[in-house]
PDB file of C-alpha atoms in Angstrom:
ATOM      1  CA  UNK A   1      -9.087  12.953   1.336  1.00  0.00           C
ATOM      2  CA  UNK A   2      -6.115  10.939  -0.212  1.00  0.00           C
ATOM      3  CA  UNK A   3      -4.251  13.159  -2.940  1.00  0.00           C
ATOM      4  CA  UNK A   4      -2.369  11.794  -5.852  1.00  0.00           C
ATOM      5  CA  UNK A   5       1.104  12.008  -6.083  1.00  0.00           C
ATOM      6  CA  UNK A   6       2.546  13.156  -9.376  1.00  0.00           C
ATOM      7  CA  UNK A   7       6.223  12.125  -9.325  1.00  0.00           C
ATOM      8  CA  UNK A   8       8.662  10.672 -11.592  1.00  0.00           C
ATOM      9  CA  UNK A   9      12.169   9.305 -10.356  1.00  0.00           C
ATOM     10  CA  UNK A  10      15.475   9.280 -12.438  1.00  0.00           C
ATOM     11  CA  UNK A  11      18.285   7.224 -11.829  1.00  0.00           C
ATOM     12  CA  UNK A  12      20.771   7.668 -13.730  1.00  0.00           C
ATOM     13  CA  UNK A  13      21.886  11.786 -13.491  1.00  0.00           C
ATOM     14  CA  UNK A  14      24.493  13.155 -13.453  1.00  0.00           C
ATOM     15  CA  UNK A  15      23.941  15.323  -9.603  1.00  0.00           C
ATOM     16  CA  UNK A  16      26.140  18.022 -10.156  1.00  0.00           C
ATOM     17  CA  UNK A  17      24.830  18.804 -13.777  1.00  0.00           C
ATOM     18  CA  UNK A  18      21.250  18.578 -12.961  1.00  0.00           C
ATOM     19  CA  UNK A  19      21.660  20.764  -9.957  1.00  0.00           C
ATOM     20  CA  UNK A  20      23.639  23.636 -12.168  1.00  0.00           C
ATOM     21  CA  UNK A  21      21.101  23.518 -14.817  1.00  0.00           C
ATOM     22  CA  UNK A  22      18.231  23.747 -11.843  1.00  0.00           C
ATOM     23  CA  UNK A  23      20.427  26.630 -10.385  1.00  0.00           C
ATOM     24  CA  UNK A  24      20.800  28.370 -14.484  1.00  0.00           C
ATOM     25  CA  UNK A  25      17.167  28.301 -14.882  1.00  0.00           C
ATOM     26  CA  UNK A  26      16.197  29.968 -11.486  1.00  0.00           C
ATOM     27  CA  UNK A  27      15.335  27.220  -9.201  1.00  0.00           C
ATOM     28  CA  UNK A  28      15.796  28.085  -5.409  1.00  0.00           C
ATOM     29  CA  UNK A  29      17.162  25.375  -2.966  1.00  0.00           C
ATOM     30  CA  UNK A  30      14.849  24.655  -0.128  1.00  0.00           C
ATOM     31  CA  UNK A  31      17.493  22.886   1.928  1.00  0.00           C
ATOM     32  CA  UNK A  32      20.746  21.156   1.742  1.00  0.00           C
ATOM     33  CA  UNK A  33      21.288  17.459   1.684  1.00  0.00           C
ATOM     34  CA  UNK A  34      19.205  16.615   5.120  1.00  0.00           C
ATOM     35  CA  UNK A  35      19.321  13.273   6.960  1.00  0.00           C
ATOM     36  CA  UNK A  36      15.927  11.854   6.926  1.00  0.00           C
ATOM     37  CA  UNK A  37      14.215   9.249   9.326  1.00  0.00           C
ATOM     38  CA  UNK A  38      11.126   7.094   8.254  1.00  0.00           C
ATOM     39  CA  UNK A  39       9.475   4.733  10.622  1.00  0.00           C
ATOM     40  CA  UNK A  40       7.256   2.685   8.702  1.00  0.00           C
ATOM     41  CA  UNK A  41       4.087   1.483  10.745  1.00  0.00           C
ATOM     42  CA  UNK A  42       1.783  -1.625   9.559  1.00  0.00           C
ATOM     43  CA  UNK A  43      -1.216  -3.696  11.065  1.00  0.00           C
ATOM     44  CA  UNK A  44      -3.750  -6.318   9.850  1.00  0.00           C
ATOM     45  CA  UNK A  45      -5.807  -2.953   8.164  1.00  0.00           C
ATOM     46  CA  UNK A  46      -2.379  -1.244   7.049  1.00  0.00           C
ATOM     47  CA  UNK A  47       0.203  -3.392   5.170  1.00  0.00           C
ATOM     48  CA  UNK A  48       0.884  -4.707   1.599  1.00  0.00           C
ATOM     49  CA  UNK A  49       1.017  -1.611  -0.678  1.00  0.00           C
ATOM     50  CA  UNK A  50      -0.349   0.379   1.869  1.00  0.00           C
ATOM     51  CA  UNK A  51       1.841   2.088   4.678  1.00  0.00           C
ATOM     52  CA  UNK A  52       1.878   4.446   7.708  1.00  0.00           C
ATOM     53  CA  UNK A  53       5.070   6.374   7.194  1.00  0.00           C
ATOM     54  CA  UNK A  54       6.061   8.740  10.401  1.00  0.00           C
ATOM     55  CA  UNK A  55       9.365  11.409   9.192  1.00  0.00           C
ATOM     56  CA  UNK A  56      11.317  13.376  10.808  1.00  0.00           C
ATOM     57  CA  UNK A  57      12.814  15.837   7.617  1.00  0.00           C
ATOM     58  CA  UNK A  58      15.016  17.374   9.411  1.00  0.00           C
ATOM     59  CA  UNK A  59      13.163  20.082  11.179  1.00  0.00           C
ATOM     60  CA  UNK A  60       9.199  18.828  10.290  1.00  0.00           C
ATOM     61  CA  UNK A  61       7.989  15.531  11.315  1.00  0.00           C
ATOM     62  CA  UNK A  62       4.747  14.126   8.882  1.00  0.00           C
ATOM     63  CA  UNK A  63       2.347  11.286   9.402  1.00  0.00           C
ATOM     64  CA  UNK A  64       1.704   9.972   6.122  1.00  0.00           C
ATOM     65  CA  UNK A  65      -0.659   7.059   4.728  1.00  0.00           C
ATOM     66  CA  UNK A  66       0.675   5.554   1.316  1.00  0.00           C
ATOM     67  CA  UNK A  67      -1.142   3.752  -0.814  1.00  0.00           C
ATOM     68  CA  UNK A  68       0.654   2.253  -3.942  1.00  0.00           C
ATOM     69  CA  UNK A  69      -2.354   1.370  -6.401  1.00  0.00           C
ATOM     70  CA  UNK A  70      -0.338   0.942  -9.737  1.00  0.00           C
ATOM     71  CA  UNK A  71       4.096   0.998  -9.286  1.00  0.00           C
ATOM     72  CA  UNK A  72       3.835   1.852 -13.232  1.00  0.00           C
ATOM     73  CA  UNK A  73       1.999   4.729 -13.544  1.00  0.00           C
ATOM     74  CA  UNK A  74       2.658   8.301 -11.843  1.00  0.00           C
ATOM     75  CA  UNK A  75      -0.826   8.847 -10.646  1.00  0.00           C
ATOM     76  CA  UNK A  76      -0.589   5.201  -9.070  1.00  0.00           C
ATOM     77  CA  UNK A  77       0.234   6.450  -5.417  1.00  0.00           C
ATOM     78  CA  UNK A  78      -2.267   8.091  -2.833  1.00  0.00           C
ATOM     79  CA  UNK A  79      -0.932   9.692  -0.147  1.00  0.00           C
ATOM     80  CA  UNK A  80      -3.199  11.290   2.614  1.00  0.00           C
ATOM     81  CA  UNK A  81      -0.125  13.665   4.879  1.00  0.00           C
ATOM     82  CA  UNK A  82      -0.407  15.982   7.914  1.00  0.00           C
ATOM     83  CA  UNK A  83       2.266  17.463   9.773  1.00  0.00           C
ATOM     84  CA  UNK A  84       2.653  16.869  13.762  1.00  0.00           C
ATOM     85  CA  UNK A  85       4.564  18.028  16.100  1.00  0.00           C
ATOM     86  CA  UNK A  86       6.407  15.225  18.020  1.00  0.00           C
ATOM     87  CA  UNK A  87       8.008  12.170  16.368  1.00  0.00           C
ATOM     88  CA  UNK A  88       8.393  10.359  19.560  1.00  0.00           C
ATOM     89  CA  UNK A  89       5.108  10.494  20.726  1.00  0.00           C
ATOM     90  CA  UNK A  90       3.324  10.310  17.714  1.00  0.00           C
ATOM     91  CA  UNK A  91       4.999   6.606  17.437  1.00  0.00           C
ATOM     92  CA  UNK A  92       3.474   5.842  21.160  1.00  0.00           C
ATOM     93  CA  UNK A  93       0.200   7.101  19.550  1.00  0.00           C
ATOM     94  CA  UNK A  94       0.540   4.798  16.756  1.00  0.00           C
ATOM     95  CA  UNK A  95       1.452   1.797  18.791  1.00  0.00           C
ATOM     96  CA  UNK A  96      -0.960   2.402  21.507  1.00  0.00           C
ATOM     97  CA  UNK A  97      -3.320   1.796  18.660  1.00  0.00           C
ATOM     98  CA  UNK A  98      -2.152  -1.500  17.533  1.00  0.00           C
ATOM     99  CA  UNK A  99       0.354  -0.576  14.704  1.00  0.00           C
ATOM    100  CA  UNK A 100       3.399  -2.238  14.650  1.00  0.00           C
ATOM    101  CA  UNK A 101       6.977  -0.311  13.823  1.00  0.00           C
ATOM    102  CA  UNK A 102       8.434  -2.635  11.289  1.00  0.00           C
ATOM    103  CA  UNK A 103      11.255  -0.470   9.264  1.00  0.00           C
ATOM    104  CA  UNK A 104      13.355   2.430  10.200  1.00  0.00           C
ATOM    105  CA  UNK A 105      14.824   4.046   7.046  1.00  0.00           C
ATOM    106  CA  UNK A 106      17.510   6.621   6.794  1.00  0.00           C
ATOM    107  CA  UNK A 107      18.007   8.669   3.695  1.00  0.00           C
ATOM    108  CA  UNK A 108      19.211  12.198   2.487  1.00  0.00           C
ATOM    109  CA  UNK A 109      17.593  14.917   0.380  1.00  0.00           C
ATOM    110  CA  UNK A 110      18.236  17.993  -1.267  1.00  0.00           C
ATOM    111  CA  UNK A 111      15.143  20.162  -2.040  1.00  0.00           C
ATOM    112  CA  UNK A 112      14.711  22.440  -4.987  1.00  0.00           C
ATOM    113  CA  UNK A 113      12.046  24.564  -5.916  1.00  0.00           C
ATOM    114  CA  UNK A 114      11.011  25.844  -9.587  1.00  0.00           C
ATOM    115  CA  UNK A 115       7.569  26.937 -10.303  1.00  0.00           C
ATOM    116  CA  UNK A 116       5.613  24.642  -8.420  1.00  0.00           C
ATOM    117  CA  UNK A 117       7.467  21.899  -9.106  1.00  0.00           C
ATOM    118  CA  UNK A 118       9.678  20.273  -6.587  1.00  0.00           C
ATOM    119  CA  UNK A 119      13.123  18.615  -7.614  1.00  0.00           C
ATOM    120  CA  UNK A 120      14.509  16.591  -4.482  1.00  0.00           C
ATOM    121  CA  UNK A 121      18.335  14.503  -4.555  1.00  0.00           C
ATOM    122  CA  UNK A 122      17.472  11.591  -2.559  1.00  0.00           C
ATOM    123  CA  UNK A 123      19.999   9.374  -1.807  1.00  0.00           C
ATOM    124  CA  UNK A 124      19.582   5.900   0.133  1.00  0.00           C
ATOM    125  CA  UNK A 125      21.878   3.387   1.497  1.00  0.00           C
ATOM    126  CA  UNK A 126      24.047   1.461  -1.305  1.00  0.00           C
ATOM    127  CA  UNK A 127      22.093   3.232  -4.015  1.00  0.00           C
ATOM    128  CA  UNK A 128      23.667   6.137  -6.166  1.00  0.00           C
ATOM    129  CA  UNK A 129      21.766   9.721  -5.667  1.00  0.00           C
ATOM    130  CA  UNK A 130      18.771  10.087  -7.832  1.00  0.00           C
ATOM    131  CA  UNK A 131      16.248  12.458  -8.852  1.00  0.00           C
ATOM    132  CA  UNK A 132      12.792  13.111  -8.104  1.00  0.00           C
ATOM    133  CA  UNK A 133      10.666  15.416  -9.917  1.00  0.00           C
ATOM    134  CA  UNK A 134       7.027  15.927  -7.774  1.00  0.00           C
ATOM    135  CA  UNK A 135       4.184  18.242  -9.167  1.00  0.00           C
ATOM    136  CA  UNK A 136       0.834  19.093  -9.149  1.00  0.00           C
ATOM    137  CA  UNK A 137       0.013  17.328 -12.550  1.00  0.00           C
ATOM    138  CA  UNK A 138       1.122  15.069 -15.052  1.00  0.00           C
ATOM    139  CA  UNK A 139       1.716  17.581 -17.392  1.00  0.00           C
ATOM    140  CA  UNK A 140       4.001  19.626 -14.795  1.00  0.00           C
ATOM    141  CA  UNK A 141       5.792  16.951 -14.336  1.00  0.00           C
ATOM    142  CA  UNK A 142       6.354  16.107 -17.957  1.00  0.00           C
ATOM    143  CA  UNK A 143       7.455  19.521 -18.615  1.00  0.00           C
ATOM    144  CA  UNK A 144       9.973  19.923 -15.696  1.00  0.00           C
ATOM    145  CA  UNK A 145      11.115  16.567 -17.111  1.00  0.00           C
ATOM    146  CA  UNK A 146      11.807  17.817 -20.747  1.00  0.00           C
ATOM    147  CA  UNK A 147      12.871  21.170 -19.633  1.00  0.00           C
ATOM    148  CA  UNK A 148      15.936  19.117 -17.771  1.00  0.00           C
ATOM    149  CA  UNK A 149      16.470  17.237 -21.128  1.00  0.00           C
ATOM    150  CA  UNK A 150      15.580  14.223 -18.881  1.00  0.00           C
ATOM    151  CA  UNK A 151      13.865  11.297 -21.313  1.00  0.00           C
ATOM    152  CA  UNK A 152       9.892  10.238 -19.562  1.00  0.00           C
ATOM    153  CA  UNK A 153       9.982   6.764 -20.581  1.00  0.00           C
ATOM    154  CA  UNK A 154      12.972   6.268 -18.137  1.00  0.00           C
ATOM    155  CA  UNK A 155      10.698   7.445 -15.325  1.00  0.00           C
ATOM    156  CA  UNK A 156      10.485   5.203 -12.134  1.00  0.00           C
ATOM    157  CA  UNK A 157       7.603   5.538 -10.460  1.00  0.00           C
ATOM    158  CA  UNK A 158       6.069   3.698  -6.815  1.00  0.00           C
ATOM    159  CA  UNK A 159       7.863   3.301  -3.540  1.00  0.00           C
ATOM    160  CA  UNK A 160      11.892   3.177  -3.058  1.00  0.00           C
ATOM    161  CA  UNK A 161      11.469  -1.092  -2.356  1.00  0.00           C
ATOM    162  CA  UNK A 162      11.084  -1.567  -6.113  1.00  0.00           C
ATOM    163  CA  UNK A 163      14.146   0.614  -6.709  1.00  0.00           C
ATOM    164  CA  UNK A 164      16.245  -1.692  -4.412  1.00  0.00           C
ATOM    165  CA  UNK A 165      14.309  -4.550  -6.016  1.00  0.00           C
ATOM    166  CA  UNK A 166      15.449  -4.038  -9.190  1.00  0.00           C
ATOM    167  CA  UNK A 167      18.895  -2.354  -9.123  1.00  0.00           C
ATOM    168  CA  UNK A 168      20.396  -4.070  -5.977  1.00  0.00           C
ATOM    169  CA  UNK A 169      18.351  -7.192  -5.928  1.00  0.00           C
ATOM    170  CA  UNK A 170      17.621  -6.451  -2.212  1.00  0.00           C
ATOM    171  CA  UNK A 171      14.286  -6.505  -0.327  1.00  0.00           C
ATOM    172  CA  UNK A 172      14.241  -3.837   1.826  1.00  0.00           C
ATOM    173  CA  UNK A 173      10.642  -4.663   3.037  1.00  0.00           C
ATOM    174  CA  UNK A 174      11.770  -7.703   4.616  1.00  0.00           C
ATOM    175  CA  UNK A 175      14.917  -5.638   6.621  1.00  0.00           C
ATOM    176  CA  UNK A 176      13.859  -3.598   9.311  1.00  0.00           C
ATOM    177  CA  UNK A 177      16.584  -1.308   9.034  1.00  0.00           C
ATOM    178  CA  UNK A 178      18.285   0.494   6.123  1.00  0.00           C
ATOM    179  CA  UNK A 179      20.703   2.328   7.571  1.00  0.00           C
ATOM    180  CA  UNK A 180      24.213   4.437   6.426  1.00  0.00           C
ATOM    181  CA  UNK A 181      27.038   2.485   7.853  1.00  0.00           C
TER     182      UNK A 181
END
């Protein structure tokens, strides 16, 4: 069954403060900056503002459908995940069946753990690092966010193409790689 995602990116941080005042109030660090790999996966049934993403986190590879429903509002992405155990030949799967591969992404992250709530550093090619804050609620998320003096209405929520839409002017869903140089 799809879950909602409850997440709320900032962009403008300052890293280093965020993370000491993460680190101050007792939040662990789940893992150090980590390159990421996406492969994004589409076909006539799968494409739009729904995607199959297949990512290697450094360690765990997921197979994720994404469904973006409403970019303005932080319950307005589904996501139904499950963890397997080969990257490689979960793509064969996945084109055996028809998809097509039609991105390959590359990012970091930095993980950080506070009750329940999940504060990850992402950074992407030509973007500064941001912050996103991921919950089990609304409400969880809204805290975290006022406990780290962070202001909700500047919230960005949906996938990272409106990001690069509307900072960079760039439209990453017509490259099929975003790469780090």
């Amino acid at each position: 069954m799809a879950q909602h995602e409850y997440e709320a990116k900032f962009l403008a941080i300052d890293v280093d403060a965020v993370r000491e005042q993460l680190r101050a109030a007792g939040a662990q660090r789940t893992f150090d900056k980590t390159m990421f790999t996406r492969l994004i996966f589409e076909n006539d049934g799968v494409q739009g503002e729904q995607w199959l993403r297949l990512r290697d986190e450094g360690g765990k590879t997921t197979l994720t459908l994404k469904q973006v429903s409403d970019a303005t509002h932080i319950n307005g992405t589904t996501e139904i995940e499950i963890e397997v155990s080969d990257l490689v030949r979960t793509a064969e799967l996945l084109g055996a069946l028809g998809l097509r591969q039609v991105r390959y992404q590359q990012n970091y992250r930095e993980e950080w753990q506070l009750g329940g709530v999940t504060y990850d550093f992402d950074t992407w090619p030509d973007l500064p690092t941001f912050l996103e804050i991921e919950a089990g609620s609304e409400e969880a998320v809204r805290k975290a966010v006022a406990e780290l003096g962070l202001d909700y209405t500047e919230a960005r929520f949906g996938s990272i193409d409106l990001i690069y839409r509307s900072e960079v002017g760039r439209d990453i869903l017509a490259e099929s790689t975003l790469l780090f140089t």
